[in-house]
Coordinates of C-alpha atoms in Angstrom, one line a residue:
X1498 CA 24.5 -20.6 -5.7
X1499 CA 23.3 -16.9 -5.4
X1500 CA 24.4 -14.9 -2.8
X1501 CA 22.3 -11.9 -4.3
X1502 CA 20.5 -10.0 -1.0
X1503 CA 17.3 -9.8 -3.1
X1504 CA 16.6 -13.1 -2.7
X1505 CA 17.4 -13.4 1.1
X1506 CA 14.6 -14.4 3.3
X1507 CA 13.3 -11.8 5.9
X1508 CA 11.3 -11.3 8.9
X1509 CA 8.7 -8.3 9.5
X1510 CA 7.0 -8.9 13.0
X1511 CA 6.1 -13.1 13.1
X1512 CA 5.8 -12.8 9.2
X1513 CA 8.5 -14.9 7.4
X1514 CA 9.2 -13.6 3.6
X1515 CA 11.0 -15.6 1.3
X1516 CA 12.4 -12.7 -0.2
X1517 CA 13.2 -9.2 -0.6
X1518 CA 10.8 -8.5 -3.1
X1519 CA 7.0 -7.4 -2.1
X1520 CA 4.5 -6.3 -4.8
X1521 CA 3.0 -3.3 -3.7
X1522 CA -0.9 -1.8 -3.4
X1523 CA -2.2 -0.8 -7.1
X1524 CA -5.3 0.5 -7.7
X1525 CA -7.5 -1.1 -10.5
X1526 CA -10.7 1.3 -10.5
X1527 CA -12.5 -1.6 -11.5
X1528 CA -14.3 -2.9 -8.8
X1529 CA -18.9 -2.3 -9.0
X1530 CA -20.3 -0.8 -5.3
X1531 CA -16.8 -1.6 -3.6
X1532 CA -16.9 -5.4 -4.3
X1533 CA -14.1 -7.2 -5.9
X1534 CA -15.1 -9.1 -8.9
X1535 CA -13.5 -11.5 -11.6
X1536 CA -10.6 -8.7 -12.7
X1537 CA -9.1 -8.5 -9.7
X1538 CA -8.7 -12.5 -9.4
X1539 CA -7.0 -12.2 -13.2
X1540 CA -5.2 -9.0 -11.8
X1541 CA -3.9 -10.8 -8.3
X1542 CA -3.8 -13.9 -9.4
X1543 CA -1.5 -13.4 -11.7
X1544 CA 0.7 -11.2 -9.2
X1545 CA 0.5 -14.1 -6.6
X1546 CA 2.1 -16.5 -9.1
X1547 CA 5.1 -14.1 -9.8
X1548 CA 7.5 -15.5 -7.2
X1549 CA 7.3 -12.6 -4.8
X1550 CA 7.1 -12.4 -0.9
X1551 CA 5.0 -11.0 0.0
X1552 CA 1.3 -9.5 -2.4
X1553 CA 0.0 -6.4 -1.6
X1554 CA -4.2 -5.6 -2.4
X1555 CA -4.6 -1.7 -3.8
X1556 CA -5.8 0.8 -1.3
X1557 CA -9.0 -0.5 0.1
X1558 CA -11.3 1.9 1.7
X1559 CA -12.8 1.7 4.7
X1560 CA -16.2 3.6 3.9
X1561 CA -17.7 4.1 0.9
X1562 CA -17.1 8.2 0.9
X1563 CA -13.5 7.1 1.6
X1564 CA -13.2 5.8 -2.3
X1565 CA -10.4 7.6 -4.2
X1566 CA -13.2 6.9 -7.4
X1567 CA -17.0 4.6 -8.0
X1568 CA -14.7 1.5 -8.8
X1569 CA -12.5 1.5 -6.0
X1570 CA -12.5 -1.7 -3.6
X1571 CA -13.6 -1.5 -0.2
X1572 CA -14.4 -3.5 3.2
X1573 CA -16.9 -1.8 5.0
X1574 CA -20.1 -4.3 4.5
X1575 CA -20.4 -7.9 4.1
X1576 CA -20.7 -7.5 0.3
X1577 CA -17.3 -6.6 0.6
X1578 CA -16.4 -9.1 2.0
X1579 CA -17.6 -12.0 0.4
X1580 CA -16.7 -10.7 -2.7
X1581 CA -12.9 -10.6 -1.5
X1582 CA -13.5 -14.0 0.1
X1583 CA -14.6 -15.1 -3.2
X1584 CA -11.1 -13.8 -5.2
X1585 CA -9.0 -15.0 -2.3
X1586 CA -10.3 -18.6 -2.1
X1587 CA -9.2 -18.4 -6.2
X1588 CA -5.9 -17.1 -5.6
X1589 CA -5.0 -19.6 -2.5
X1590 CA -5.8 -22.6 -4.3
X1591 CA -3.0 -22.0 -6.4
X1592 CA -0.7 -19.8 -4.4
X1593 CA 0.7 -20.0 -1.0
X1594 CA 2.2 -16.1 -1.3
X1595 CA 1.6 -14.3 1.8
X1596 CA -1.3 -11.7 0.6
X1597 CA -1.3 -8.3 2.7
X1598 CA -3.9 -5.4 2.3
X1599 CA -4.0 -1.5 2.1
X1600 CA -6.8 0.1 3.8
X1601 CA -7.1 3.8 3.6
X1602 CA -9.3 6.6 3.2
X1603 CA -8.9 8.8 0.6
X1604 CA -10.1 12.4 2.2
X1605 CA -10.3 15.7 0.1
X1606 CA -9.2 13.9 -3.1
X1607 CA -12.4 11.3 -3.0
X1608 CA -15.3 11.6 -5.5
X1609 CA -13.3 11.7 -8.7
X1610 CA -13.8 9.5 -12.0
X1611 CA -11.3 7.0 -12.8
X1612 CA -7.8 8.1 -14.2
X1613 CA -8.5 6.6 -17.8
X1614 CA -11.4 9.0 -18.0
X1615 CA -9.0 11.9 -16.8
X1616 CA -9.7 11.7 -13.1
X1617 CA -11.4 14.2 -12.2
X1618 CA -13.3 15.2 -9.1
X1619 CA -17.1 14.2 -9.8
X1620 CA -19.5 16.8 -8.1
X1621 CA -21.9 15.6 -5.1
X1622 CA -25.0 16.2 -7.5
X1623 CA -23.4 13.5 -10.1
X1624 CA -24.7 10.0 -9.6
X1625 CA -20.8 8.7 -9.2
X1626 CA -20.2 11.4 -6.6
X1627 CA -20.6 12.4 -3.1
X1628 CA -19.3 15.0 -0.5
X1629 CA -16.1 14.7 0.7
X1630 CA -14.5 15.1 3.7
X1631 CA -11.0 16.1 5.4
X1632 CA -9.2 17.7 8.2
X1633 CA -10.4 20.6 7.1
X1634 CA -12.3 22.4 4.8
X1635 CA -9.6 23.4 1.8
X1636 CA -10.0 21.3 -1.7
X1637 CA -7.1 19.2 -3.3
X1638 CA -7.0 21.5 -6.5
X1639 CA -8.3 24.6 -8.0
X1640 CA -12.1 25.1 -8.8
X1641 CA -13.0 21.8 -6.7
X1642 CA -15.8 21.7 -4.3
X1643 CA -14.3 21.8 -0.8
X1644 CA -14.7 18.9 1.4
X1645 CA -16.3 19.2 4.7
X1646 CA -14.0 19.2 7.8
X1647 CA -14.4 16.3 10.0
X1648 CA -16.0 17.1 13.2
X1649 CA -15.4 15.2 16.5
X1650 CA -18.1 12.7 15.4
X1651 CA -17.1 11.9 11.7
X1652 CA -13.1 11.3 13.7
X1653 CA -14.8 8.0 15.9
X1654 CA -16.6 7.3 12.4
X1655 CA -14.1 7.0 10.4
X1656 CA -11.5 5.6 13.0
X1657 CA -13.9 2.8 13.9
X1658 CA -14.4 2.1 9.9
X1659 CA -10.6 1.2 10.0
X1660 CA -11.0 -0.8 13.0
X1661 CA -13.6 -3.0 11.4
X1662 CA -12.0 -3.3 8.2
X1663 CA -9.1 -4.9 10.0
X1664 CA -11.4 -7.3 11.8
X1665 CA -12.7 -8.2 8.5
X1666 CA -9.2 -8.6 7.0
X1667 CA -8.2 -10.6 10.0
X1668 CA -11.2 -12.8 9.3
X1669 CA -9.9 -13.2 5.6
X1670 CA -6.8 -14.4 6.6
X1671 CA -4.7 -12.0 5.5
X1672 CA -1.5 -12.0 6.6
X1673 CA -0.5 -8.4 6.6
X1674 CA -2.4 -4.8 7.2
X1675 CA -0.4 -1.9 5.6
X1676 CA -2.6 1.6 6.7
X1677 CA -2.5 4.1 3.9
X1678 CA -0.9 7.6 5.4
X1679 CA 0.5 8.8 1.8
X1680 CA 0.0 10.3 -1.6
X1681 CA -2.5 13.0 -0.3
X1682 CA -5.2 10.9 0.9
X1683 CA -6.8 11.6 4.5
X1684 CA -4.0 10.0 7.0
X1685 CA -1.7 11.9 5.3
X1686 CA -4.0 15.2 5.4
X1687 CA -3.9 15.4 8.8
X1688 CA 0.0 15.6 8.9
X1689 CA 0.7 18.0 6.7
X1690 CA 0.3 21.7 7.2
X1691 CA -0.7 22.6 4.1
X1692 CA -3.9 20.8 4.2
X1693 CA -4.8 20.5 7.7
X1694 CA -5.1 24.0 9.3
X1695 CA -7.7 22.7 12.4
X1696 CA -7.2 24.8 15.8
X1697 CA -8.3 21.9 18.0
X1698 CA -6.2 19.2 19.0
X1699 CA -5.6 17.1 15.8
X1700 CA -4.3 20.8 13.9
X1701 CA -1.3 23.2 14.3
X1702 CA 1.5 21.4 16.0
X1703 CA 3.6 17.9 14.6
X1704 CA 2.1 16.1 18.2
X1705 CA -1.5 17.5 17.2
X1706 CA -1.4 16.6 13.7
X1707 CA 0.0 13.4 14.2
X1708 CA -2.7 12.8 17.1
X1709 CA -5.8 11.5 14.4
X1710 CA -3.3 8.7 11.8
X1711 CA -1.7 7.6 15.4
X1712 CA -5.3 6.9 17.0
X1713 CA -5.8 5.2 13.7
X1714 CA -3.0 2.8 13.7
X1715 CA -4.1 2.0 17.6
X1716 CA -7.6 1.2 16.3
X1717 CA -6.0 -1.2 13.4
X1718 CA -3.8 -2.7 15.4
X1719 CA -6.2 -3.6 18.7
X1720 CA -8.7 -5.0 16.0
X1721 CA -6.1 -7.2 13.6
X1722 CA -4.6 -10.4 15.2
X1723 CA -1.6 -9.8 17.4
X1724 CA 0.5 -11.9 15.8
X1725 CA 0.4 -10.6 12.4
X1726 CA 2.1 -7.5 11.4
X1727 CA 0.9 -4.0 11.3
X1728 CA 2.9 -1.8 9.1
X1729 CA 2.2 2.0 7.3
X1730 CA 2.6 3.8 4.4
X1731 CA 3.7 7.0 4.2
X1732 CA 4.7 10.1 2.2
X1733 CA 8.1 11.0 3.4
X1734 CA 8.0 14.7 2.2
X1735 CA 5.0 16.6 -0.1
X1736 CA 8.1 18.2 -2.4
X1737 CA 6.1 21.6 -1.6
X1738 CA 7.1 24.6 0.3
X1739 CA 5.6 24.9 4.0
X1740 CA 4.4 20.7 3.3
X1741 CA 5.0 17.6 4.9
X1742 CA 9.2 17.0 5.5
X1743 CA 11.2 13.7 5.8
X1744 CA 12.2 15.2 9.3
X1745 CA 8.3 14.9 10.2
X1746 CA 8.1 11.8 8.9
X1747 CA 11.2 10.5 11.5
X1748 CA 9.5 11.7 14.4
X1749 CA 5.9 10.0 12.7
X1750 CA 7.6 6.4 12.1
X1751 CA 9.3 6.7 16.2
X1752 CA 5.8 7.2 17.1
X1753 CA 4.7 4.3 15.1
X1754 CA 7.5 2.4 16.1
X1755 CA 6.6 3.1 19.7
X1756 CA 3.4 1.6 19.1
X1757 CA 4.0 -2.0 17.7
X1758 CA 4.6 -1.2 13.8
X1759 CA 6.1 -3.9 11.8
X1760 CA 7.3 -1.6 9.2
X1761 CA 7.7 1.3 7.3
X1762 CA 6.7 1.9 3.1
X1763 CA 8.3 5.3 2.3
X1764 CA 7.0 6.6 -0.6
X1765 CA 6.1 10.6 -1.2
X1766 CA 4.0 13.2 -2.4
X1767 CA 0.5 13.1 -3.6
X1768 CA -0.7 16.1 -1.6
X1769 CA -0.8 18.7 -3.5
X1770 CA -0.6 20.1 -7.3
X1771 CA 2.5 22.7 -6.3
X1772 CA 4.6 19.6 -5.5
X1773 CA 7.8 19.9 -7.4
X1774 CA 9.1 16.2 -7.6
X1775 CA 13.0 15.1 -9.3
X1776 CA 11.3 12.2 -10.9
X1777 CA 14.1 9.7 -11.8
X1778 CA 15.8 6.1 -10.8
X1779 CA 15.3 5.1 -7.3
X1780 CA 14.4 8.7 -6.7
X1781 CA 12.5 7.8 -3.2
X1782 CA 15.3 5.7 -1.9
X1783 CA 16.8 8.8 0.2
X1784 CA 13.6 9.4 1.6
X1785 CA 14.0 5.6 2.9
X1786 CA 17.5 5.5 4.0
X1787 CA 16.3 8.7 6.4
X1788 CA 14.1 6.6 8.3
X1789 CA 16.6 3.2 8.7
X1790 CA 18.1 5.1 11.9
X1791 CA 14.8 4.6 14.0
X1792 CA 15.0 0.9 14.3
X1793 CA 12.2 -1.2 12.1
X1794 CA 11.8 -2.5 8.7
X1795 CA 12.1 -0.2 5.7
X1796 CA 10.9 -0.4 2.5
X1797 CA 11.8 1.2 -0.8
X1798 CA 9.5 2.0 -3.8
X1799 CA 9.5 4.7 -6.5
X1800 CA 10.7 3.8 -10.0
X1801 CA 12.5 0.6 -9.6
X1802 CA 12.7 -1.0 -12.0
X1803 CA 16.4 -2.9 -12.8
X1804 CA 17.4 -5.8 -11.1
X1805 CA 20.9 -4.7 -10.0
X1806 CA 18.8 -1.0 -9.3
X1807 CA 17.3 -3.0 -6.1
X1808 CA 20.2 -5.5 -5.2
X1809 CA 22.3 -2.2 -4.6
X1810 CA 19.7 -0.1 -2.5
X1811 CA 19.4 -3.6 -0.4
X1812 CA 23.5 -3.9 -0.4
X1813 CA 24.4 -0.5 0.8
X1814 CA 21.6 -0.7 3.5
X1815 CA 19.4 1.8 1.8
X1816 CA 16.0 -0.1 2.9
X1817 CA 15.3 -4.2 3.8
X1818 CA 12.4 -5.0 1.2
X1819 CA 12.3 -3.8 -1.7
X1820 CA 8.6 -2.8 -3.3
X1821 CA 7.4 -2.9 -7.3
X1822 CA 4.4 -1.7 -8.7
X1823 CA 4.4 -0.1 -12.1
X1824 CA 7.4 -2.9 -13.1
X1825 CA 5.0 -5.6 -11.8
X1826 CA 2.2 -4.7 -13.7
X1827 CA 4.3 -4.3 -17.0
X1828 CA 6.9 -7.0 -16.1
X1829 CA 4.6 -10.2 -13.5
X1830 CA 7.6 -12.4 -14.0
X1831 CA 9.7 -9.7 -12.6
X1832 CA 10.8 -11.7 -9.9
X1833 CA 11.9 -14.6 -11.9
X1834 CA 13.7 -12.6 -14.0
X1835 CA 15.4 -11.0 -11.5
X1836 CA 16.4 -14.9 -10.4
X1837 CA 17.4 -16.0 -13.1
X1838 CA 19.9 -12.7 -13.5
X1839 CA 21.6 -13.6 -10.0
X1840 CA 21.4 -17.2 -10.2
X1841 CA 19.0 -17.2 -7.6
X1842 CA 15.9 -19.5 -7.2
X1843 CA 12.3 -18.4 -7.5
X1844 CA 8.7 -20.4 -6.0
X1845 CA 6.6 -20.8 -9.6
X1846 CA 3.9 -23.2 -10.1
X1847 CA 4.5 -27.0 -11.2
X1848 CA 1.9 -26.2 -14.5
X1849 CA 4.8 -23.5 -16.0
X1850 CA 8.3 -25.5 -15.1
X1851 CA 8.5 -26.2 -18.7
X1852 CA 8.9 -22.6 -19.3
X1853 CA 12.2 -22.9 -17.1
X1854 CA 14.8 -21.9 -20.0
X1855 CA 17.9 -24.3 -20.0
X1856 CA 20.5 -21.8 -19.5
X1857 CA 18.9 -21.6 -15.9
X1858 CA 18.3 -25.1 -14.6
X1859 CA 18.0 -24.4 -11.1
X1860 CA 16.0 -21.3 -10.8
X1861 CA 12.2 -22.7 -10.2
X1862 CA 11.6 -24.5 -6.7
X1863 CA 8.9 -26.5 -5.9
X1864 CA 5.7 -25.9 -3.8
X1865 CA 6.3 -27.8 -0.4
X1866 CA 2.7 -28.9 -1.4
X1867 CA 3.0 -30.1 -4.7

């Protein structure tokens, strides 16, 4: 019997995981006017069979100007919608994996083409661009057209957008909302310094710039069902000079905390091209032992990607859940092999338990429904 922490069953808000181990939000570029199509039921379904928690769908935008690129997914119409319905209703008929959604808005570093065309930013005059818009007027990068600051109007726009995207995730069934406030997109714009230099009341101090991703998270979470979980995303420092700091980001996850979230996804970065980052092994998992002191559920991601790598940063407290993205889509059976390492067992479905190699009879259990 395993008595690896990995594969411990945990609770964020009324949301029971089976394990530690939730795939996290990847974007596919692949969707045609926002709307989901047959890759992402390949791309998810897959994932949902992988013997995770808890499934994650990539950053979902709540507008259409709020695409990172053409080919990013979105729920903001009822094309949207169905077209998610349609991949859901897929997935569920095979998997009973809890499936949770990103929504975000991706500011100043919209409009671009996808990153296996080099990523660009795509000019308003293209036919796959448009005008951007952010806290205020200051492109990402170098020789990019600046995106227009958001007045007082385009703040209720695009803070109702996320309100009705969680309605319609909340109609989907979904069990989990995660709101996107990292990697440079808008949520995260607005806290940082470096890219939002307003002199009204969402600009200059940590309560002002805070003010706009907390009004957010309100909005998400009076529109989502109350009795499934709310959690956020965030960078926990830009890696820049005058940016974003994990200090910030304590005083950001009280104030979340404060307000009913579930939990808290600490990645970092994203903001800007000066960020100076020590890429390596578990390399983000500081940034998420930081925030354990305030009191909610923490979760670790960043470039792990060894079995005993996330057993450890769950054994010496470092976070609760532990998050895969790049390792999931290079490695789906990540979590079974992770199971069958510890001696652990893993949910898989009854059409692959001849794969079960004999060395591990006891590592696939059964669907209570099958």
């Amino acid at each position: 019997m395993s008595h690896a922490k990995l594969f411990t069953p945990f609770r964020v808000g009324d949301l029971e995981l089976a394990n530690r181990i939730v795939i996290a939000p990847m974007c596919q570029y692949s969707a045609e006017n926002g709307c989901m199509n047959d890759w992402h039921l390949i791309h998810l379904g897959q994932l949902a069979l992988s013997g995770a928690a808890l499934l994650t769908i990539e950053a979902t935008a709540v507008v259409p100007e709020g695409r990172i690129t053409y080919g990013d997914v979105g729920l903001y119409s009822d094309e949207c919608e169905a077209a998610m319905r349609r991949v859901l209703d897929g997935i569920r008929r095979w998997s009973d994996m809890p499936i949770a959604i990103q929504l975000g808005h991706a500011g100043r570093k919209a409009s671009t083409e996808v990153p296996w065309k080099g990523g660009r930013q795509i000019s308003p005059d293209d036919a796959n661009g448009w005008q951007t818009e952010a806290p205020s007027a200051i492109p990402h990068g170098a020789g990019e057209v600046p995106p227009k600051a958001l007045d007082e109007d385009g703040l209720a726009r695009v803070r109702n957008a996320f309100a009705d995207a969680a309605r319609r995730a909340g109609r989907l069934g979904l069990a989990a909302v995660q709101i996107h406030v990292a990697h440079g997109y808008l949520l995260h714009q607005f806290l940082s310094p470096l890219s939002n230099q307003r002199d009204d009341r969402y600009g200059g101090s940590l309560e002002n710039r805070m003010r706009f991703p907390l009004e957010v998270f309100d909005a998400v979470r009076a529109a989502f069902p109350a009795e499934r979980p709310v959690t956020v995303r965030v960078s926990g420092t830009d890696w820049a000079e005058g940016g974003w700091t994990i200090e910030e980001t304590e005083e950001f996850a009280r104030a979340l905390k404060a307000r009913g979230c579930s939990a808290i996804h600490v990645s970092s970065g994203g903001l800007t091209p000066a960020q100076n980052i020590p890429v390596g092994p578990s390399y983000q998992v500081p940034l998420a032992r930081a925030l354990k002191s305030v009191g909610m559920p923490v979760i670790a991601v960043g470039l792990i990607t060894d079995y005993v790598q996330a057993e450890s940063i769950l054994t010496t407290g470092d976070a609760d859940l532990i998050a895969i993205a790049r390792a999931a889509l290079y490695d789906p059976r990540w979590p079974w092999h992770a199971a069958a390492h510890f001696g652990a067992a893993v949910k898989a479905p009854p059409q692959y338990f001849r794969s079960q190699p004999r060395q591990h009879p006891d590592l696939f259990k059964i669907r209570a429904d099958d």
